[in-house]
């Protein structure tokens, strides 16, 4: 049996570990990483790095490597690969599951401004603040490149490339982060607005609590939808249960 996990997330690494530890020893578990992070944390099992060449290339890979199930455990905002995975799975007749950690929800005292894209987030910023904590990752910084009146503190794992905002300081860090650390960061840099994607998960959630405590607004980019018809699990354990049911009786699992 061969399971392909489209990974790169904490949940993908946890799932790969579960599969390696709990499935029969003869099971082949392959995690595919996009290769956008210079020094990724490698999951258990086999690992491949790089793209497939779109949906057609992924479908060919699924057939050539006799993949029995495909699990899309990519980042909630990695929309292109998710739709390629759906098309490839349908073409190769391989069952597909999306593993997505739940998104964040605002609580009492939060000043959230939901937007549909990075471009909309950039348009929203001038009315909200001048010192911006930008935590949307190094991809897509061009959306903020035209804002020359705002100062940005940009945090990511790897250094960004142009285009990016003209007034920007880069903070190279990898989560998880603490509430105390995030509150000190906001204070030290005099941040008055936070921009984030609705990535979900606990590793980077303390920034939201810190913003709530500081009373500053948060621009939240809504996550794209999962391709229609693809079942969704919200934890690695639920994904493992789906896999056992799906490959155990050959019928779609009821999540």
mmCIF file of C-alpha atoms in Angstrom:
data_model
loop_
_atom_site.group_PDB
_atom_site.id
_atom_site.type_symbol
_atom_site.label_atom_id
_atom_site.label_comp_id
_atom_site.label_asym_id
_atom_site.label_seq_id
_atom_site.Cartn_x
_atom_site.Cartn_y
_atom_site.Cartn_z
ATOM 1 C CA UNK A 1 0.000 0.000 0.000
ATOM 2 C CA UNK A 2 1.305 3.473 -0.894
ATOM 3 C CA UNK A 3 0.072 6.718 0.668
ATOM 4 C CA UNK A 4 1.097 10.110 -0.715
ATOM 5 C CA UNK A 5 0.865 13.087 1.648
ATOM 6 C CA UNK A 6 1.115 16.557 0.146
ATOM 7 C CA UNK A 7 2.775 18.203 3.106
ATOM 8 C CA UNK A 8 4.810 21.034 4.497
ATOM 9 C CA UNK A 9 2.597 21.712 7.527
ATOM 10 C CA UNK A 10 2.770 20.644 11.163
ATOM 11 C CA UNK A 11 -0.321 18.500 10.617
ATOM 12 C CA UNK A 12 1.297 16.795 7.626
ATOM 13 C CA UNK A 13 4.350 15.846 9.688
ATOM 14 C CA UNK A 14 2.153 14.509 12.478
ATOM 15 C CA UNK A 15 0.093 12.518 9.984
ATOM 16 C CA UNK A 16 3.180 11.008 8.370
ATOM 17 C CA UNK A 17 4.352 9.939 11.818
ATOM 18 C CA UNK A 18 0.976 8.350 12.578
ATOM 19 C CA UNK A 19 0.964 6.487 9.276
ATOM 20 C CA UNK A 20 4.504 5.182 9.736
ATOM 21 C CA UNK A 21 3.842 4.147 13.348
ATOM 22 C CA UNK A 22 0.383 2.570 13.019
ATOM 23 C CA UNK A 23 -0.027 1.139 9.517
ATOM 24 C CA UNK A 24 1.479 -2.233 8.507
ATOM 25 C CA UNK A 25 5.250 -2.198 8.046
ATOM 26 C CA UNK A 26 4.912 -2.843 4.321
ATOM 27 C CA UNK A 27 2.999 0.440 3.847
ATOM 28 C CA UNK A 28 4.909 3.033 1.866
ATOM 29 C CA UNK A 29 4.393 6.600 3.136
ATOM 30 C CA UNK A 30 5.689 9.410 0.919
ATOM 31 C CA UNK A 31 5.522 13.083 1.884
ATOM 32 C CA UNK A 32 5.862 15.643 -0.901
ATOM 33 C CA UNK A 33 7.239 19.091 -0.044
ATOM 34 C CA UNK A 34 7.025 22.060 -2.383
ATOM 35 C CA UNK A 35 10.606 23.143 -1.627
ATOM 36 C CA UNK A 36 9.806 26.779 -0.851
ATOM 37 C CA UNK A 37 11.420 26.649 2.613
ATOM 38 C CA UNK A 38 15.207 26.450 2.679
ATOM 39 C CA UNK A 39 15.474 24.081 5.666
ATOM 40 C CA UNK A 40 12.141 22.303 6.133
ATOM 41 C CA UNK A 41 11.380 20.000 9.044
ATOM 42 C CA UNK A 42 11.330 16.579 7.424
ATOM 43 C CA UNK A 43 8.562 14.108 8.296
ATOM 44 C CA UNK A 44 8.997 10.371 8.906
ATOM 45 C CA UNK A 45 8.892 8.074 5.896
ATOM 46 C CA UNK A 46 10.002 8.846 2.352
ATOM 47 C CA UNK A 47 10.291 12.473 1.241
ATOM 48 C CA UNK A 48 10.258 14.053 -2.205
ATOM 49 C CA UNK A 49 10.853 17.770 -2.832
ATOM 50 C CA UNK A 50 9.561 19.839 -5.742
ATOM 51 C CA UNK A 51 6.487 20.233 -7.893
ATOM 52 C CA UNK A 52 4.776 17.661 -10.094
ATOM 53 C CA UNK A 53 4.079 19.799 -13.152
ATOM 54 C CA UNK A 54 0.443 20.585 -12.466
ATOM 55 C CA UNK A 55 -2.531 18.259 -12.229
ATOM 56 C CA UNK A 56 -1.459 16.188 -15.240
ATOM 57 C CA UNK A 57 2.025 15.609 -13.812
ATOM 58 C CA UNK A 58 0.621 14.665 -10.406
ATOM 59 C CA UNK A 59 -1.836 12.221 -11.977
ATOM 60 C CA UNK A 60 1.037 10.601 -13.871
ATOM 61 C CA UNK A 61 3.046 10.334 -10.627
ATOM 62 C CA UNK A 62 0.106 8.742 -8.816
ATOM 63 C CA UNK A 63 -0.206 6.100 -11.526
ATOM 64 C CA UNK A 64 3.526 5.486 -11.938
ATOM 65 C CA UNK A 65 4.062 5.010 -8.188
ATOM 66 C CA UNK A 66 0.847 3.046 -7.655
ATOM 67 C CA UNK A 67 -0.532 5.398 -5.008
ATOM 68 C CA UNK A 68 -3.558 4.005 -3.146
ATOM 69 C CA UNK A 69 -4.639 7.211 -1.395
ATOM 70 C CA UNK A 70 -3.747 10.905 -1.605
ATOM 71 C CA UNK A 71 -3.973 13.246 1.379
ATOM 72 C CA UNK A 72 -3.713 16.982 0.759
ATOM 73 C CA UNK A 73 -2.232 18.309 3.999
ATOM 74 C CA UNK A 74 -0.813 21.493 2.487
ATOM 75 C CA UNK A 75 -1.189 24.958 3.993
ATOM 76 C CA UNK A 76 -4.785 26.257 3.989
ATOM 77 C CA UNK A 77 -3.662 29.028 1.594
ATOM 78 C CA UNK A 78 -1.856 26.753 -0.877
ATOM 79 C CA UNK A 79 -4.913 26.822 -3.116
ATOM 80 C CA UNK A 80 -3.304 25.927 -6.451
ATOM 81 C CA UNK A 81 -1.931 22.560 -5.350
ATOM 82 C CA UNK A 82 -5.257 21.666 -3.720
ATOM 83 C CA UNK A 83 -7.169 22.090 -6.968
ATOM 84 C CA UNK A 84 -4.423 20.259 -8.862
ATOM 85 C CA UNK A 85 -4.695 17.424 -6.349
ATOM 86 C CA UNK A 86 -8.463 17.199 -6.844
ATOM 87 C CA UNK A 87 -8.102 17.065 -10.627
ATOM 88 C CA UNK A 88 -5.236 14.558 -10.482
ATOM 89 C CA UNK A 89 -7.018 12.262 -8.026
ATOM 90 C CA UNK A 90 -10.097 12.212 -10.226
ATOM 91 C CA UNK A 91 -8.044 11.467 -13.338
ATOM 92 C CA UNK A 92 -6.017 8.701 -11.672
ATOM 93 C CA UNK A 93 -9.013 7.307 -9.744
ATOM 94 C CA UNK A 94 -7.240 7.700 -6.395
ATOM 95 C CA UNK A 95 -9.245 8.594 -3.254
ATOM 96 C CA UNK A 96 -8.447 12.073 -1.930
ATOM 97 C CA UNK A 97 -8.817 13.659 1.490
ATOM 98 C CA UNK A 98 -8.032 17.239 2.540
ATOM 99 C CA UNK A 99 -6.491 17.687 5.999
ATOM 100 C CA UNK A 100 -7.230 21.217 7.201
ATOM 101 C CA UNK A 101 -6.792 22.511 10.725
ATOM 102 C CA UNK A 102 -9.799 24.610 11.814
ATOM 103 C CA UNK A 103 -9.637 28.322 11.180
ATOM 104 C CA UNK A 104 -9.568 30.934 13.922
ATOM 105 C CA UNK A 105 -12.716 32.596 15.250
ATOM 106 C CA UNK A 106 -12.882 36.057 16.848
ATOM 107 C CA UNK A 107 -13.521 36.331 20.557
ATOM 108 C CA UNK A 108 -14.786 39.046 22.861
ATOM 109 C CA UNK A 109 -12.650 42.151 22.524
ATOM 110 C CA UNK A 110 -11.230 41.276 19.101
ATOM 111 C CA UNK A 111 -11.217 44.012 16.442
ATOM 112 C CA UNK A 112 -11.093 41.868 13.320
ATOM 113 C CA UNK A 113 -11.429 43.138 9.764
ATOM 114 C CA UNK A 114 -11.988 40.099 7.480
ATOM 115 C CA UNK A 115 -10.845 40.523 3.858
ATOM 116 C CA UNK A 116 -10.815 38.267 0.833
ATOM 117 C CA UNK A 117 -7.244 38.780 -0.404
ATOM 118 C CA UNK A 118 -3.863 40.345 0.301
ATOM 119 C CA UNK A 119 -4.735 43.138 -2.131
ATOM 120 C CA UNK A 120 -7.868 43.940 -0.120
ATOM 121 C CA UNK A 121 -5.814 43.827 3.070
ATOM 122 C CA UNK A 122 -3.434 46.423 1.598
ATOM 123 C CA UNK A 123 -6.355 48.678 0.685
ATOM 124 C CA UNK A 124 -7.701 48.393 4.239
ATOM 125 C CA UNK A 125 -4.479 49.282 6.065
ATOM 126 C CA UNK A 126 -4.261 53.092 5.583
ATOM 127 C CA UNK A 127 -7.443 53.598 7.596
ATOM 128 C CA UNK A 128 -6.304 51.360 10.454
ATOM 129 C CA UNK A 129 -2.698 52.149 11.343
ATOM 130 C CA UNK A 130 0.820 53.184 10.401
ATOM 131 C CA UNK A 131 3.009 50.530 12.048
ATOM 132 C CA UNK A 132 2.073 47.127 10.680
ATOM 133 C CA UNK A 133 2.971 43.664 11.924
ATOM 134 C CA UNK A 134 2.735 41.598 8.722
ATOM 135 C CA UNK A 135 2.525 37.820 9.276
ATOM 136 C CA UNK A 136 1.194 36.623 5.926
ATOM 137 C CA UNK A 137 4.457 34.996 4.818
ATOM 138 C CA UNK A 138 7.066 36.063 2.284
ATOM 139 C CA UNK A 139 4.916 35.226 -0.751
ATOM 140 C CA UNK A 140 2.591 37.966 -1.951
ATOM 141 C CA UNK A 141 4.423 40.919 -0.418
ATOM 142 C CA UNK A 142 3.985 42.744 -3.704
ATOM 143 C CA UNK A 143 0.413 43.488 -2.664
ATOM 144 C CA UNK A 144 1.809 45.910 -0.054
ATOM 145 C CA UNK A 145 4.619 47.374 -2.172
ATOM 146 C CA UNK A 146 2.661 50.528 -2.974
ATOM 147 C CA UNK A 147 2.174 51.516 0.672
ATOM 148 C CA UNK A 148 4.931 54.040 1.434
ATOM 149 C CA UNK A 149 3.308 55.716 4.449
ATOM 150 C CA UNK A 150 3.126 52.526 6.522
ATOM 151 C CA UNK A 151 6.108 50.913 8.281
ATOM 152 C CA UNK A 152 6.098 47.112 8.236
ATOM 153 C CA UNK A 153 7.547 44.504 10.560
ATOM 154 C CA UNK A 154 7.464 41.384 8.392
ATOM 155 C CA UNK A 155 7.968 37.951 9.972
ATOM 156 C CA UNK A 156 8.730 34.776 8.020
ATOM 157 C CA UNK A 157 10.868 31.645 8.112
ATOM 158 C CA UNK A 158 12.990 32.645 5.082
ATOM 159 C CA UNK A 159 14.059 36.056 3.818
ATOM 160 C CA UNK A 160 11.645 37.711 1.359
ATOM 161 C CA UNK A 161 12.472 39.019 -2.089
ATOM 162 C CA UNK A 162 11.256 42.100 -3.952
ATOM 163 C CA UNK A 163 8.748 43.492 -4.557
ATOM 164 C CA UNK A 164 7.918 44.401 -0.989
ATOM 165 C CA UNK A 165 6.992 47.532 1.012
ATOM 166 C CA UNK A 166 9.695 50.225 0.871
ATOM 167 C CA UNK A 167 9.717 50.706 4.651
ATOM 168 C CA UNK A 168 10.106 47.208 6.056
ATOM 169 C CA UNK A 169 12.071 45.388 8.741
ATOM 170 C CA UNK A 170 12.356 41.601 8.436
ATOM 171 C CA UNK A 171 12.163 39.243 11.394
ATOM 172 C CA UNK A 172 13.276 35.687 10.545
ATOM 173 C CA UNK A 173 11.614 33.373 13.034
ATOM 174 C CA UNK A 174 9.762 30.072 13.068
ATOM 175 C CA UNK A 175 6.903 29.300 15.460
ATOM 176 C CA UNK A 176 5.536 28.282 17.821
ATOM 177 C CA UNK A 177 5.354 31.661 19.534
ATOM 178 C CA UNK A 178 4.350 32.608 23.088
ATOM 179 C CA UNK A 179 1.820 35.158 24.262
ATOM 180 C CA UNK A 180 4.448 36.936 26.367
ATOM 181 C CA UNK A 181 6.812 37.124 23.409
ATOM 182 C CA UNK A 182 4.133 38.435 21.050
ATOM 183 C CA UNK A 183 3.001 41.103 23.515
ATOM 184 C CA UNK A 184 6.584 42.292 23.950
ATOM 185 C CA UNK A 185 7.094 42.353 20.178
ATOM 186 C CA UNK A 186 4.009 44.548 19.666
ATOM 187 C CA UNK A 187 5.138 46.887 22.445
ATOM 188 C CA UNK A 188 8.773 47.126 21.342
ATOM 189 C CA UNK A 189 7.926 47.931 17.733
ATOM 190 C CA UNK A 190 4.921 50.143 18.595
ATOM 191 C CA UNK A 191 2.662 48.078 16.352
ATOM 192 C CA UNK A 192 -0.825 49.524 15.805
ATOM 193 C CA UNK A 193 -2.264 47.010 13.316
ATOM 194 C CA UNK A 194 -1.723 43.289 12.649
ATOM 195 C CA UNK A 195 -2.200 41.551 9.291
ATOM 196 C CA UNK A 196 -2.537 37.774 9.179
ATOM 197 C CA UNK A 197 -4.009 34.949 7.157
ATOM 198 C CA UNK A 198 -6.600 32.693 8.768
ATOM 199 C CA UNK A 199 -4.125 29.836 8.928
ATOM 200 C CA UNK A 200 -5.542 28.356 12.131
ATOM 201 C CA UNK A 201 -3.595 26.266 14.608
ATOM 202 C CA UNK A 202 -2.039 27.023 17.965
ATOM 203 C CA UNK A 203 1.571 27.709 16.917
ATOM 204 C CA UNK A 204 0.939 31.273 15.714
ATOM 205 C CA UNK A 205 -2.344 32.058 17.514
ATOM 206 C CA UNK A 206 -0.722 33.990 20.420
ATOM 207 C CA UNK A 207 -0.348 37.049 18.171
ATOM 208 C CA UNK A 208 -4.159 37.291 18.062
ATOM 209 C CA UNK A 209 -4.410 37.235 21.854
ATOM 210 C CA UNK A 210 -1.619 39.807 22.062
ATOM 211 C CA UNK A 211 -3.444 42.085 19.619
ATOM 212 C CA UNK A 212 -6.652 41.687 21.622
ATOM 213 C CA UNK A 213 -4.866 42.616 24.840
ATOM 214 C CA UNK A 214 -3.286 45.647 23.162
ATOM 215 C CA UNK A 215 -6.594 46.725 21.618
ATOM 216 C CA UNK A 216 -5.178 46.890 18.096
ATOM 217 C CA UNK A 217 -7.122 45.960 14.936
ATOM 218 C CA UNK A 218 -6.388 42.744 13.047
ATOM 219 C CA UNK A 219 -6.821 42.380 9.288
ATOM 220 C CA UNK A 220 -7.630 38.707 8.674
ATOM 221 C CA UNK A 221 -7.379 37.258 5.157
ATOM 222 C CA UNK A 222 -10.039 34.565 4.746
ATOM 223 C CA UNK A 223 -8.794 31.160 3.592
ATOM 224 C CA UNK A 224 -9.770 29.815 0.141
ATOM 225 C CA UNK A 225 -12.301 26.959 -0.040
ATOM 226 C CA UNK A 226 -11.410 23.293 -0.377
ATOM 227 C CA UNK A 227 -12.264 21.982 -3.878
ATOM 228 C CA UNK A 228 -15.902 20.951 -4.113
ATOM 229 C CA UNK A 229 -16.608 17.331 -3.319
ATOM 230 C CA UNK A 230 -13.344 16.668 -1.443
ATOM 231 C CA UNK A 231 -13.914 15.303 2.090
ATOM 232 C CA UNK A 232 -12.181 17.197 4.897
ATOM 233 C CA UNK A 233 -10.588 16.030 8.157
ATOM 234 C CA UNK A 234 -9.564 18.563 10.788
ATOM 235 C CA UNK A 235 -6.935 16.479 12.620
ATOM 236 C CA UNK A 236 -4.277 13.917 11.629
ATOM 237 C CA UNK A 237 -6.137 11.357 13.749
ATOM 238 C CA UNK A 238 -9.331 11.926 11.769
ATOM 239 C CA UNK A 239 -7.360 11.599 8.531
ATOM 240 C CA UNK A 240 -5.931 8.263 9.699
ATOM 241 C CA UNK A 241 -9.443 7.030 10.560
ATOM 242 C CA UNK A 242 -10.678 8.052 7.083
ATOM 243 C CA UNK A 243 -7.771 6.247 5.469
ATOM 244 C CA UNK A 244 -8.456 3.034 7.361
ATOM 245 C CA UNK A 245 -12.144 3.125 6.456
ATOM 246 C CA UNK A 246 -11.522 4.148 2.849
ATOM 247 C CA UNK A 247 -8.944 1.491 2.061
ATOM 248 C CA UNK A 248 -10.549 -1.071 4.309
ATOM 249 C CA UNK A 249 -13.840 -1.425 2.453
ATOM 250 C CA UNK A 250 -13.232 0.474 -0.810
ATOM 251 C CA UNK A 251 -16.076 2.917 -0.213
ATOM 252 C CA UNK A 252 -15.874 6.678 0.500
ATOM 253 C CA UNK A 253 -15.611 7.464 4.199
ATOM 254 C CA UNK A 254 -18.383 9.475 5.840
ATOM 255 C CA UNK A 255 -16.648 12.348 7.620
#
